[in-house]
N, C-alpha and C. Protein backbone atom coordinates (compact mmCIF):
# COMPACT_ATOMS: atom_id res chain seq x y z
N MET A 1 84.45 117.29 18.43
CA MET A 1 85.44 116.27 18.49
C MET A 1 84.64 115.40 19.39
N LEU A 2 83.81 115.62 20.29
CA LEU A 2 83.06 114.13 21.07
C LEU A 2 81.92 113.69 19.92
N LEU A 3 81.23 114.28 19.06
CA LEU A 3 80.51 113.76 18.37
C LEU A 3 81.30 112.83 17.25
N GLY A 4 82.23 113.31 16.96
CA GLY A 4 83.23 112.53 15.91
C GLY A 4 83.84 111.29 16.66
N LEU A 5 83.87 111.29 17.68
CA LEU A 5 84.46 110.13 18.71
C LEU A 5 83.14 109.02 18.36
N GLY A 6 82.41 109.75 19.14
CA GLY A 6 80.79 108.94 19.30
C GLY A 6 80.66 108.17 17.88
N ILE A 7 80.85 108.78 16.67
CA ILE A 7 80.38 108.22 15.48
C ILE A 7 81.29 106.99 15.44
N VAL A 8 82.66 107.21 15.46
CA VAL A 8 83.60 106.37 15.17
C VAL A 8 83.61 105.32 16.03
N LEU A 9 83.38 105.59 17.58
CA LEU A 9 83.00 104.14 18.38
C LEU A 9 81.81 103.60 18.10
N GLY A 10 80.72 104.03 17.45
CA GLY A 10 79.50 103.66 17.36
C GLY A 10 79.64 102.66 16.09
N PHE A 11 80.62 103.08 14.96
CA PHE A 11 80.74 101.94 14.03
C PHE A 11 81.63 101.06 14.36
N ALA A 12 82.64 101.38 15.24
CA ALA A 12 83.52 100.33 15.56
C ALA A 12 82.86 99.08 16.32
N SER A 13 81.81 99.45 17.18
CA SER A 13 80.94 98.85 17.94
C SER A 13 80.18 97.80 17.14
N ILE A 14 79.56 98.58 16.27
CA ILE A 14 78.69 97.68 15.32
C ILE A 14 79.89 96.56 14.46
N GLY A 15 80.68 97.07 14.17
CA GLY A 15 81.68 96.29 13.34
C GLY A 15 81.96 94.99 14.22
N PHE A 16 82.34 95.27 15.48
CA PHE A 16 82.86 94.31 16.45
C PHE A 16 81.70 93.46 16.53
N LEU A 17 80.55 93.84 16.85
CA LEU A 17 79.21 92.79 16.91
C LEU A 17 78.96 92.12 15.94
N CYS A 18 79.42 92.56 14.57
CA CYS A 18 79.14 91.81 13.00
C CYS A 18 80.32 90.93 13.15
N TRP A 19 81.54 91.12 13.37
CA TRP A 19 82.46 90.05 13.32
C TRP A 19 82.35 89.00 14.38
N LEU A 20 81.69 89.36 15.39
CA LEU A 20 81.46 88.19 16.65
C LEU A 20 80.17 87.63 16.00
N LEU A 21 79.36 87.81 15.25
CA LEU A 21 78.18 87.20 14.96
C LEU A 21 78.60 86.22 14.03
N PHE A 22 79.55 86.77 12.97
CA PHE A 22 79.91 86.08 11.94
C PHE A 22 80.94 84.69 12.54
N LEU A 23 81.74 85.11 13.62
CA LEU A 23 82.46 84.10 14.30
C LEU A 23 81.77 83.04 14.72
N CYS A 24 80.96 83.49 15.47
CA CYS A 24 79.87 82.40 16.35
C CYS A 24 78.71 81.73 15.68
N ALA A 25 78.43 82.03 14.44
CA ALA A 25 77.45 81.85 13.53
C ALA A 25 77.52 80.35 13.34
N VAL A 26 78.57 79.67 13.55
CA VAL A 26 78.48 78.00 13.55
C VAL A 26 77.68 77.54 14.59
N TYR A 27 77.84 78.02 15.62
CA TYR A 27 77.47 77.49 17.04
C TYR A 27 76.14 77.86 17.52
N ALA A 28 75.40 78.54 16.29
CA ALA A 28 73.76 79.00 16.55
C ALA A 28 73.12 77.58 16.54
N ALA A 29 73.31 76.87 15.88
CA ALA A 29 72.34 75.53 16.25
C ALA A 29 72.39 74.75 17.26
N PRO A 30 73.58 74.39 17.89
CA PRO A 30 73.82 73.69 19.06
C PRO A 30 73.21 74.63 20.20
N LEU A 31 73.31 75.83 20.08
CA LEU A 31 72.81 76.81 21.12
C LEU A 31 71.14 77.10 21.18
N PHE A 32 70.63 76.69 19.77
CA PHE A 32 69.29 76.61 19.56
C PHE A 32 68.82 75.21 20.17
N VAL A 33 69.50 74.16 19.97
CA VAL A 33 69.08 72.99 20.46
C VAL A 33 68.91 72.96 22.15
N ALA A 34 70.06 73.67 22.52
CA ALA A 34 70.17 73.47 24.03
C ALA A 34 69.03 74.34 24.70
N ALA A 35 68.79 75.55 23.90
CA ALA A 35 67.73 76.14 24.37
C ALA A 35 66.21 75.49 24.52
N MET A 36 66.02 74.59 23.37
CA MET A 36 64.73 73.89 23.28
C MET A 36 64.88 72.65 24.35
N VAL A 37 65.92 72.12 24.39
CA VAL A 37 65.82 71.18 25.35
C VAL A 37 65.69 71.42 26.73
N TYR A 38 66.28 72.66 26.91
CA TYR A 38 66.07 73.28 28.50
C TYR A 38 64.60 73.69 28.83
N THR A 39 63.84 74.32 27.66
CA THR A 39 62.89 74.72 27.95
C THR A 39 61.62 73.59 27.91
N MET A 40 61.99 72.79 26.89
CA MET A 40 61.00 71.69 26.95
C MET A 40 61.04 70.79 28.47
N LEU A 41 62.24 70.59 28.86
CA LEU A 41 62.30 69.56 29.96
C LEU A 41 61.72 70.48 31.18
N TYR A 42 62.24 71.65 31.22
CA TYR A 42 61.60 72.62 32.35
C TYR A 42 60.27 73.06 32.68
N ASP A 43 59.84 73.53 31.56
CA ASP A 43 58.37 73.78 31.37
C ASP A 43 57.79 72.73 31.62
N HIS A 44 57.85 71.23 31.19
CA HIS A 44 56.96 70.30 31.48
C HIS A 44 57.15 69.83 32.92
N GLY A 45 58.02 70.23 33.69
CA GLY A 45 58.32 69.85 34.95
C GLY A 45 59.09 68.42 34.98
N VAL A 46 59.76 67.91 33.75
CA VAL A 46 60.48 66.43 33.85
C VAL A 46 61.71 66.88 34.76
N LEU A 47 62.57 68.05 34.68
CA LEU A 47 63.68 68.21 35.28
C LEU A 47 63.77 69.70 36.16
N SER A 48 64.47 69.74 37.23
CA SER A 48 64.64 70.97 37.81
C SER A 48 65.67 71.92 37.12
N GLY A 49 65.75 72.92 37.39
CA GLY A 49 66.42 74.38 36.88
C GLY A 49 67.89 73.89 36.46
N ALA A 50 68.61 73.14 37.37
CA ALA A 50 70.22 72.95 37.22
C ALA A 50 70.20 71.66 36.33
N HIS A 51 69.37 70.77 36.52
CA HIS A 51 69.44 69.50 35.61
C HIS A 51 68.89 69.78 34.25
N ALA A 52 67.77 70.91 33.81
CA ALA A 52 67.71 70.97 32.64
C ALA A 52 68.62 71.70 32.17
N VAL A 53 69.41 72.50 32.88
CA VAL A 53 70.61 73.21 32.12
C VAL A 53 71.69 72.20 31.73
N PHE A 54 72.13 71.61 32.44
CA PHE A 54 73.09 70.58 32.20
C PHE A 54 72.82 69.65 31.11
N THR A 55 71.33 69.17 30.88
CA THR A 55 70.88 68.50 29.75
C THR A 55 70.92 69.06 28.56
N GLY A 56 70.58 70.52 28.59
CA GLY A 56 70.50 71.01 27.51
C GLY A 56 71.96 71.15 26.95
N ILE A 57 73.19 71.60 28.00
CA ILE A 57 74.38 71.75 27.57
C ILE A 57 74.94 70.53 26.83
N ALA A 58 74.30 69.33 27.32
CA ALA A 58 75.02 67.85 26.77
C ALA A 58 74.27 67.91 25.68
N ALA A 59 73.16 68.30 25.13
CA ALA A 59 72.37 67.97 24.07
C ALA A 59 73.15 69.06 22.85
N ALA A 60 73.65 70.08 23.42
CA ALA A 60 74.15 70.98 22.37
C ALA A 60 75.38 70.33 22.11
N ILE A 61 76.33 69.78 23.07
CA ILE A 61 77.77 69.29 22.80
C ILE A 61 77.39 68.10 21.55
N LEU A 62 76.46 67.30 21.98
CA LEU A 62 76.24 66.11 21.07
C LEU A 62 75.76 66.53 19.58
N VAL A 63 75.18 67.28 19.23
CA VAL A 63 74.68 68.28 18.37
C VAL A 63 76.22 68.61 17.60
N LEU A 64 76.74 69.37 18.29
CA LEU A 64 78.13 69.87 17.64
C LEU A 64 78.95 68.71 17.29
N ALA A 65 79.18 67.91 18.32
CA ALA A 65 80.30 66.86 18.07
C ALA A 65 79.65 66.06 16.88
N PHE A 66 78.32 65.48 16.92
CA PHE A 66 77.93 64.73 15.60
C PHE A 66 77.83 65.28 14.24
N GLY A 67 77.55 66.74 14.19
CA GLY A 67 77.55 67.50 13.00
C GLY A 67 79.23 67.58 12.44
N GLN A 68 79.86 67.90 13.42
CA GLN A 68 81.29 67.96 12.90
C GLN A 68 81.98 66.65 12.70
N ALA A 69 81.44 65.23 13.45
CA ALA A 69 81.84 64.24 12.79
C ALA A 69 81.38 63.61 11.32
N ILE A 70 80.07 63.95 11.27
CA ILE A 70 79.53 63.99 9.98
C ILE A 70 80.11 64.41 8.78
N LEU A 71 80.82 65.92 9.07
CA LEU A 71 81.13 66.78 8.03
C LEU A 71 82.69 66.24 8.00
N ALA A 72 83.13 65.67 8.83
CA ALA A 72 84.70 65.45 8.99
C ALA A 72 84.92 64.03 8.38
N SER A 73 83.94 63.10 8.55
CA SER A 73 84.10 61.75 8.21
C SER A 73 83.36 61.29 6.66
N SER A 74 82.37 61.96 6.11
CA SER A 74 81.66 61.57 5.17
C SER A 74 82.18 62.46 3.77
N ARG A 75 81.98 61.36 2.75
CA ARG A 75 82.59 62.10 1.36
C ARG A 75 81.39 61.82 0.73
N ASP A 76 79.85 61.74 1.14
CA ASP A 76 78.88 61.96 0.33
C ASP A 76 78.36 63.22 0.38
N PRO A 77 78.37 63.97 -0.87
CA PRO A 77 77.76 65.30 -0.95
C PRO A 77 76.69 65.50 -0.37
N ALA A 78 75.58 64.90 -0.92
CA ALA A 78 74.30 65.15 -0.28
C ALA A 78 74.26 65.21 1.19
N LEU A 79 74.73 64.34 1.64
CA LEU A 79 74.69 64.00 3.35
C LEU A 79 75.49 65.43 3.98
N ARG A 80 76.78 65.92 3.21
CA ARG A 80 77.40 67.01 3.65
C ARG A 80 76.52 68.41 3.53
N VAL A 81 76.04 68.27 2.23
CA VAL A 81 74.97 69.61 1.92
C VAL A 81 73.77 69.58 3.00
N ALA A 82 73.20 68.42 3.36
CA ALA A 82 71.95 68.64 4.24
C ALA A 82 72.39 68.90 5.80
N VAL A 83 73.79 68.23 6.17
CA VAL A 83 74.23 68.51 7.70
C VAL A 83 74.70 69.97 7.61
N SER A 84 75.38 70.55 6.57
CA SER A 84 75.63 72.03 6.56
C SER A 84 74.45 72.80 6.62
N ALA A 85 73.49 72.53 5.82
CA ALA A 85 72.41 73.23 5.64
C ALA A 85 71.52 73.42 7.11
N LEU A 86 71.65 72.30 7.79
CA LEU A 86 70.78 72.09 9.06
C LEU A 86 71.65 72.76 10.22
N LEU A 87 72.81 72.99 10.21
CA LEU A 87 73.59 73.83 10.92
C LEU A 87 73.68 75.13 10.66
N ALA A 88 73.80 75.54 9.43
CA ALA A 88 73.47 76.80 8.76
C ALA A 88 72.17 77.64 8.97
N LEU A 89 71.18 77.09 8.91
CA LEU A 89 69.80 77.42 8.89
C LEU A 89 69.57 78.50 10.48
N PRO A 90 69.83 77.88 11.53
CA PRO A 90 69.80 78.69 12.70
C PRO A 90 70.57 79.94 12.53
N ALA A 91 71.93 79.84 12.07
CA ALA A 91 72.85 81.18 11.92
C ALA A 91 72.14 81.92 11.02
N ALA A 92 71.41 81.78 10.01
CA ALA A 92 70.55 82.63 9.07
C ALA A 92 69.69 83.25 9.99
N LEU A 93 68.90 82.77 10.74
CA LEU A 93 67.80 83.40 11.50
C LEU A 93 68.59 84.07 12.63
N ALA A 94 69.73 83.69 13.16
CA ALA A 94 70.31 84.56 14.05
C ALA A 94 70.66 85.72 13.27
N GLY A 95 71.25 85.61 12.19
CA GLY A 95 71.74 86.69 11.47
C GLY A 95 70.41 87.85 11.03
N PHE A 96 69.34 87.29 10.62
CA PHE A 96 68.30 88.19 10.32
C PHE A 96 67.66 88.95 11.59
N GLY A 97 67.82 88.03 12.98
CA GLY A 97 67.06 89.04 13.78
C GLY A 97 68.34 90.14 14.23
N THR A 98 69.69 89.69 14.32
CA THR A 98 70.58 90.85 14.54
C THR A 98 70.62 91.84 13.51
N THR A 99 70.45 91.85 12.38
CA THR A 99 70.68 92.90 11.47
C THR A 99 69.01 93.46 11.50
N LEU A 100 68.07 93.09 11.81
CA LEU A 100 66.60 93.86 12.44
C LEU A 100 66.97 94.50 13.47
N GLY A 101 67.48 93.84 14.48
CA GLY A 101 67.98 94.76 15.61
C GLY A 101 68.71 96.01 15.22
N PHE A 102 69.54 95.96 14.45
CA PHE A 102 70.44 96.90 14.11
C PHE A 102 69.65 98.03 13.30
N SER A 103 69.27 97.34 12.50
CA SER A 103 68.51 98.28 11.62
C SER A 103 67.31 98.97 12.22
N GLY A 104 66.90 98.66 13.40
CA GLY A 104 65.92 99.10 14.41
C GLY A 104 66.62 100.51 15.04
N MET A 105 67.78 100.24 15.24
CA MET A 105 68.49 101.57 16.03
C MET A 105 68.42 102.86 15.30
N GLY A 106 68.38 102.67 14.00
CA GLY A 106 68.16 103.99 12.94
C GLY A 106 66.97 104.03 12.87
N ASP A 107 66.60 105.40 12.03
CA ASP A 107 65.46 105.68 11.65
C ASP A 107 65.16 105.04 10.11
N MET A 108 64.92 103.84 10.26
CA MET A 108 64.55 103.14 8.77
C MET A 108 63.10 102.58 9.01
N GLY A 109 62.58 102.77 7.99
CA GLY A 109 61.12 102.24 7.67
C GLY A 109 61.08 100.58 7.84
N THR A 110 59.64 100.43 7.95
CA THR A 110 59.80 98.58 8.04
C THR A 110 60.32 98.05 6.71
N ILE A 111 59.93 98.23 5.68
CA ILE A 111 59.94 97.33 4.50
C ILE A 111 61.75 97.64 4.07
N PRO A 112 62.14 98.84 4.37
CA PRO A 112 63.74 98.60 3.95
C PRO A 112 64.58 97.91 5.61
N ALA A 113 63.92 98.05 6.31
CA ALA A 113 64.54 97.10 7.36
C ALA A 113 64.45 95.80 7.26
N TYR A 114 63.28 95.02 6.94
CA TYR A 114 63.15 93.87 6.67
C TYR A 114 64.16 93.21 5.28
N LEU A 115 64.27 94.08 4.47
CA LEU A 115 65.08 93.94 3.12
C LEU A 115 66.64 93.72 3.68
N PHE A 116 67.15 94.99 4.64
CA PHE A 116 68.37 94.64 5.07
C PHE A 116 68.36 93.73 6.00
N ALA A 117 67.50 93.15 6.82
CA ALA A 117 67.67 92.06 7.73
C ALA A 117 67.70 90.69 6.83
N THR A 118 66.81 90.52 5.59
CA THR A 118 67.10 89.58 4.92
C THR A 118 68.57 89.30 4.31
N PHE A 119 69.07 90.64 3.99
CA PHE A 119 70.35 90.54 3.29
C PHE A 119 71.23 89.91 4.28
N GLY A 120 71.17 90.52 5.48
CA GLY A 120 72.00 90.22 6.55
C GLY A 120 71.53 88.63 7.32
N ALA A 121 70.67 88.32 6.83
CA ALA A 121 70.64 86.65 7.21
C ALA A 121 71.10 85.76 6.08
N LEU A 122 71.07 86.20 4.64
CA LEU A 122 71.81 85.42 3.60
C LEU A 122 73.37 85.80 3.97
N CYS A 123 73.71 87.01 4.57
CA CYS A 123 75.23 86.88 4.74
C CYS A 123 75.75 86.19 6.16
N VAL A 124 75.21 86.05 7.03
CA VAL A 124 75.49 85.18 8.02
C VAL A 124 75.27 84.07 7.89
N GLY A 125 74.26 83.47 7.24
CA GLY A 125 73.97 82.36 6.78
C GLY A 125 74.86 81.60 6.09
N GLY A 126 75.32 82.52 4.66
CA GLY A 126 76.27 82.03 3.98
C GLY A 126 77.78 81.95 4.52
N ALA A 127 78.17 82.63 5.49
CA ALA A 127 79.38 82.50 6.15
C ALA A 127 79.39 81.32 6.97
N ALA A 128 78.36 80.87 7.68
CA ALA A 128 78.20 79.80 8.48
C ALA A 128 78.36 78.73 7.51
N TRP A 129 77.79 78.50 6.42
CA TRP A 129 77.71 77.43 5.40
C TRP A 129 79.01 77.40 4.99
N ALA A 130 79.78 78.45 4.62
CA ALA A 130 80.99 78.37 4.08
C ALA A 130 81.95 77.78 5.04
N ARG A 131 81.87 78.28 6.29
CA ARG A 131 82.94 77.54 7.25
C ARG A 131 82.67 76.27 7.54
N LEU A 132 81.18 75.64 7.41
CA LEU A 132 81.23 74.35 7.77
C LEU A 132 81.46 73.48 6.45
N CYS A 133 81.38 73.99 5.42
CA CYS A 133 81.84 73.21 4.16
C CYS A 133 83.27 73.48 4.28
N ALA A 134 84.02 74.25 4.72
CA ALA A 134 85.40 74.20 4.60
C ALA A 134 86.32 73.03 5.63
N ILE A 135 85.25 72.18 6.52
CA ILE A 135 85.62 71.02 6.96
C ILE A 135 85.96 69.87 6.07
N GLN A 136 87.18 69.50 5.91
CA GLN A 136 87.38 68.67 4.94
C GLN A 136 87.22 67.08 5.39
N PRO A 137 86.82 66.42 4.47
CA PRO A 137 86.53 64.77 5.07
C PRO A 137 88.09 64.07 5.28
N ALA A 138 88.08 63.36 6.04
CA ALA A 138 89.48 62.72 6.55
C ALA A 138 89.60 61.26 5.25
C-alpha cells in the first residue's frame, strides 16, 4: 500500500517538476543574464551585495522586455529566429541539466543518462522555442 503510494507520488512529483520546467523555460535566458551580471559586479567589487542583486534583476527585466518587444514588433523572419534561438538556448541547457539530474536519481549508466539528458534538452529547448515563436508580430 505505502510502496504503491510512494511510486505514484514519485511519478506525480517528477511530472510536476517537468511541467514547471516547461512552463518556466522561456525565462531561462533572463535568469541567466541576471546571474551573470550579479556575479560579475559582485565578484569584481564594483557593487555591494544588494546593489548587485538589483542590477541583475534590472538586467533580466531588460533582456525579457527587449526580447519580447523584438518578437512582437518584427516581421523579419531572420531576426525573429535569431532572437528566439538566443532566448531558447539557455532553456535547452537548463533542460539538459534537469534531465541529467533526474536520470541520476535512478540506477542509470553514464552514456544512457547523457543520451536521456540530450533528449530532455531538445524537448525543453523545443518547447521554449515554440512558445517564443507563438508571439505574433503586431
